[in-house]
Amino acid sequence: DVDPATTLTLQYRLLRTDQEDGLLASSTTGAVLTGRLIRRLPNEGILQVSYDFNRATSSVFAWERVLELRYSRSY
């Protein structure tokens, strides 16, 4: 069943960059996965869960993961 108070978004991107500078030619690849879950609560609150995964072959870090939980309420 689909709950109208809940939203789920998933996004996947594959990135590729080619640079042609004569002797300094290079190629980099990466991938990004993003997920968002937003739930509107009966007490006028909102719960948001976000997950980001970034992978790049040319970065100092091979990958980065971020999990964020956020709750907000209007008074």
Coordinates of C-alpha atoms in Angstrom, one line a residue:
D1 CA 0.0 0.0 0.0
V2 CA 1.1 3.5 -0.8
D3 CA 1.0 5.9 2.2
P4 CA 0.3 9.5 1.2
A5 CA 2.2 10.8 4.2
T6 CA 5.5 9.1 3.1
T7 CA 7.8 9.9 0.2
L8 CA 10.7 7.7 -1.0
T9 CA 13.2 9.0 -3.6
L10 CA 16.1 7.0 -5.0
Q11 CA 18.6 8.3 -7.5
Y12 CA 21.7 6.6 -9.1
R13 CA 24.2 8.4 -11.3
L14 CA 27.2 7.1 -13.1
L15 CA 29.8 9.8 -13.9
R16 CA 32.7 9.7 -16.4
T17 CA 35.0 12.5 -17.3
D18 CA 37.6 12.4 -20.0
Q19 CA 40.3 15.1 -20.3
E20 CA 42.5 15.4 -23.4
D21 CA 45.5 17.7 -22.7
G22 CA 48.1 16.1 -24.9
L23 CA 50.5 14.3 -22.5
L24 CA 48.2 14.8 -19.5
A25 CA 45.2 12.9 -20.8
S26 CA 43.2 11.3 -18.0
S27 CA 39.9 9.6 -17.3
T28 CA 37.9 9.5 -14.1
T29 CA 34.8 7.6 -13.2
G30 CA 32.5 7.8 -10.2
A31 CA 29.1 6.7 -8.9
V32 CA 26.5 8.5 -6.7
L33 CA 23.6 6.8 -4.9
T34 CA 21.1 9.0 -3.1
G35 CA 18.1 7.9 -1.1
R36 CA 15.6 10.1 0.8
L37 CA 12.7 8.9 3.0
I38 CA 10.3 11.7 4.2
R39 CA 7.5 10.8 6.6
R40 CA 4.9 13.4 7.7
L41 CA 3.8 12.6 11.3
P42 CA 0.3 13.1 12.8
N43 CA 1.7 15.6 15.4
E44 CA 2.8 18.0 12.5
G45 CA 6.3 16.7 12.7
I46 CA 8.5 15.5 9.8
L47 CA 11.0 12.7 9.9
Q48 CA 13.6 12.6 7.2
V49 CA 16.2 9.9 6.6
S50 CA 18.9 10.6 3.9
Y51 CA 21.6 8.3 2.6
D52 CA 24.3 9.4 0.2
F53 CA 27.1 7.1 -1.2
N54 CA 29.7 8.7 -3.5
R55 CA 32.5 6.7 -5.1
A56 CA 35.2 8.4 -7.2
T57 CA 38.4 6.8 -8.6
S58 CA 40.3 10.1 -8.8
S59 CA 39.6 11.4 -5.3
V60 CA 41.8 11.2 -2.2
F61 CA 39.0 9.1 -0.6
A62 CA 37.8 6.0 -2.5
W63 CA 34.3 6.5 -1.2
E64 CA 32.2 8.6 1.1
R65 CA 29.0 7.6 2.9
V66 CA 26.6 9.9 4.8
L67 CA 23.6 8.9 6.8
E68 CA 21.5 11.7 8.1
L69 CA 18.4 11.6 10.4
R70 CA 16.4 14.8 10.8
Y71 CA 13.2 15.5 12.8
S72 CA 11.4 18.8 12.7
R73 CA 8.1 20.0 14.1
S74 CA 6.0 23.1 13.5
Y75 CA 4.5 24.8 16.5

